[in-house]
Short mmCIF file of C-alpha atoms in Angstrom, two decimals:
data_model
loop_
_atom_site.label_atom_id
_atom_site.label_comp_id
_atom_site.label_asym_id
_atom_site.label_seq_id
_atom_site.Cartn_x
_atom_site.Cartn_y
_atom_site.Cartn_z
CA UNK A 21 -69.78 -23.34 12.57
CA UNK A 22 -66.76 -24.56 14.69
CA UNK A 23 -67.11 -24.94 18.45
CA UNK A 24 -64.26 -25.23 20.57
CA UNK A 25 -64.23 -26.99 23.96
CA UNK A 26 -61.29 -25.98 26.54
CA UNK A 27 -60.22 -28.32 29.37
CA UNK A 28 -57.64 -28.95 31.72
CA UNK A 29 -57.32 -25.83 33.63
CA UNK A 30 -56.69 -26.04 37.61
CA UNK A 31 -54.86 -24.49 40.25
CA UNK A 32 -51.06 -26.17 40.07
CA UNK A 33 -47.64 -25.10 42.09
CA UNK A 34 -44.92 -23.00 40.53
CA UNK A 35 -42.70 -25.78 38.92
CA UNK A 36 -45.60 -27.93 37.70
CA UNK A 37 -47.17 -29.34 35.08
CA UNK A 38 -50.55 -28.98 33.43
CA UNK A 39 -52.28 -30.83 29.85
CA UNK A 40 -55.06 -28.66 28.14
CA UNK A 41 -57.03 -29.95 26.01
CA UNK A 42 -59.65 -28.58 22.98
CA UNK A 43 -61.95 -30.55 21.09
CA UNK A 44 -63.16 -29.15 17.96
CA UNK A 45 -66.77 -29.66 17.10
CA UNK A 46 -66.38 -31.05 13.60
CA UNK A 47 -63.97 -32.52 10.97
CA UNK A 48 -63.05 -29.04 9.53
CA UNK A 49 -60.32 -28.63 12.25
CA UNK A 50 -57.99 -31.00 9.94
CA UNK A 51 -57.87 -27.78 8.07
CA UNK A 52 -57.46 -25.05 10.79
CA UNK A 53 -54.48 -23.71 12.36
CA UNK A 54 -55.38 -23.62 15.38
CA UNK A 55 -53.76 -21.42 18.31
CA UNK A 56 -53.65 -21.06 22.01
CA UNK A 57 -53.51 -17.68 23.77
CA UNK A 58 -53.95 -16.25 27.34
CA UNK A 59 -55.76 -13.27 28.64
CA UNK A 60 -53.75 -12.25 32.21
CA UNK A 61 -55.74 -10.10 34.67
CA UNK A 62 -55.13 -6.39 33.61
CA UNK A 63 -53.68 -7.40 30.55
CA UNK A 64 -53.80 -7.95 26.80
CA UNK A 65 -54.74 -11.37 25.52
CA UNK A 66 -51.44 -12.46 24.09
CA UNK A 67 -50.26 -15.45 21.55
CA UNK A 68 -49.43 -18.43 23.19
CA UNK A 69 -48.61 -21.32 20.78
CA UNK A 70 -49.97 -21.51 17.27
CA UNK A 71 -49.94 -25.06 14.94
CA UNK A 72 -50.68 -24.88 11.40
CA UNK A 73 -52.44 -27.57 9.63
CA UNK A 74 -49.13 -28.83 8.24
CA UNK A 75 -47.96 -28.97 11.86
CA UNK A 76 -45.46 -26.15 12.03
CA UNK A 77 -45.57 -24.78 15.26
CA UNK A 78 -44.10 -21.17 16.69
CA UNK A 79 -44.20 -19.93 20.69
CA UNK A 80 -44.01 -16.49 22.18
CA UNK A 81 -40.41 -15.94 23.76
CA UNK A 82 -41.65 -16.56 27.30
CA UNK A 83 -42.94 -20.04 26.91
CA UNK A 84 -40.17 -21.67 24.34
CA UNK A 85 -38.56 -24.24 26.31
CA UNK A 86 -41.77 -25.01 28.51
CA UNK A 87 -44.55 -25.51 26.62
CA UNK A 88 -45.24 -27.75 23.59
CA UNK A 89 -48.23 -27.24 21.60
CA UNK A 90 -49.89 -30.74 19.41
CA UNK A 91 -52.89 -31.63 17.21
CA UNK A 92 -54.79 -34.82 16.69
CA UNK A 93 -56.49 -34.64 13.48
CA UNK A 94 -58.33 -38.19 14.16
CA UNK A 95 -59.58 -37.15 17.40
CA UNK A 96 -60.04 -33.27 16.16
CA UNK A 97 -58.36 -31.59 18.98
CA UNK A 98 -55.70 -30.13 20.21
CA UNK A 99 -53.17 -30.03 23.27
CA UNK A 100 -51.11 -27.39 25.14
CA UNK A 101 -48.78 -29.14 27.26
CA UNK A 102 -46.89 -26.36 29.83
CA UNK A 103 -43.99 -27.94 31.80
CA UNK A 104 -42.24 -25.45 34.57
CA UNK A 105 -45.65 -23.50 35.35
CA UNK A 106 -44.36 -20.08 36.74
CA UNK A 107 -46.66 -16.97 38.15
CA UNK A 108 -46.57 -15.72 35.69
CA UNK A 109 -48.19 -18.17 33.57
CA UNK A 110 -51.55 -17.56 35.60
CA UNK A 111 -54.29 -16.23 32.86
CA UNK A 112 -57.15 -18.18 31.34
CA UNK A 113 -56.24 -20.05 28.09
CA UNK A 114 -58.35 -19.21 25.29
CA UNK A 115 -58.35 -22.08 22.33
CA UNK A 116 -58.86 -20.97 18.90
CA UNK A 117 -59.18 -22.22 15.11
CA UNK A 118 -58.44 -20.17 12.08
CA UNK A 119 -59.86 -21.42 8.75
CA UNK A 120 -60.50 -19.46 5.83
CA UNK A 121 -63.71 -17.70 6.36
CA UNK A 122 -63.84 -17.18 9.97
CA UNK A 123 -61.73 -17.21 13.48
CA UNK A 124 -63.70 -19.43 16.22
CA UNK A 125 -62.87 -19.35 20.03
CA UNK A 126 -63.34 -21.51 23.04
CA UNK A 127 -64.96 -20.57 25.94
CA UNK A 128 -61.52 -20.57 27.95
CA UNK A 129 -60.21 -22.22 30.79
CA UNK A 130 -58.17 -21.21 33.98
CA UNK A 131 -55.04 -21.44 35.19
CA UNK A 132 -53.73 -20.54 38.39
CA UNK A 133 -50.02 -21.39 39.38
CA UNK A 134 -48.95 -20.57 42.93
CA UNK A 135 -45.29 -19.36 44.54
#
């Protein structure tokens, strides 16, 4: 059993900057890839950023250039970093870890950018 901790979230102006974190319960995140995605009101949840345990990362099209996605094996957690916040980038961020047998998920955390 993984559990997933989200945090970070807040209300920030278009233009800005926000960290999110997620701490993973137990040493078994080394192993995960583990994955950010966002669930928009009205919409889909959608991909965000994914890392691999290797460290290979790939973004959806409308956050390359903004947002940066990082793992710390040694502190078992990882970080979104979004840079140039738009609307559009409003949704709460969902955290998750893939291993072999089973997909976990965080709780989630919101974020809110204003115009």
């Amino acid at each position: 059993q993984v559990q997933l901790v989200e945090s970070g979230g807040g209300l920030v102006q278009a233009g800005g900057s926000l960290r999110l974190s997620c701490a993973a319960s137990n040493s078994v995140f080394s192993i995960a890839a583990m994955g950010w995605y966002r669930r928009a009101p009205g919409k889909q949840r959608e991909m965000v950023a994914r890392i691999t345990s290797g460290g290979s990362t790939n973004y959806a099209d409308s956050v390359k250039g903004r947002f940066t996605i990082s793992r710390d094996n040694a502190e078992n957690t990882v970080y979104l970093q979004m840079n140039s916040l738009r609307p559009e980038d409003t949704a709460v961020y969902y955290c998750s870890a893939l291993l072999p047998w089973s997909d976990y998920w965080g709780q989630g955390t919101q974020v809110t950018v204003s115009s």
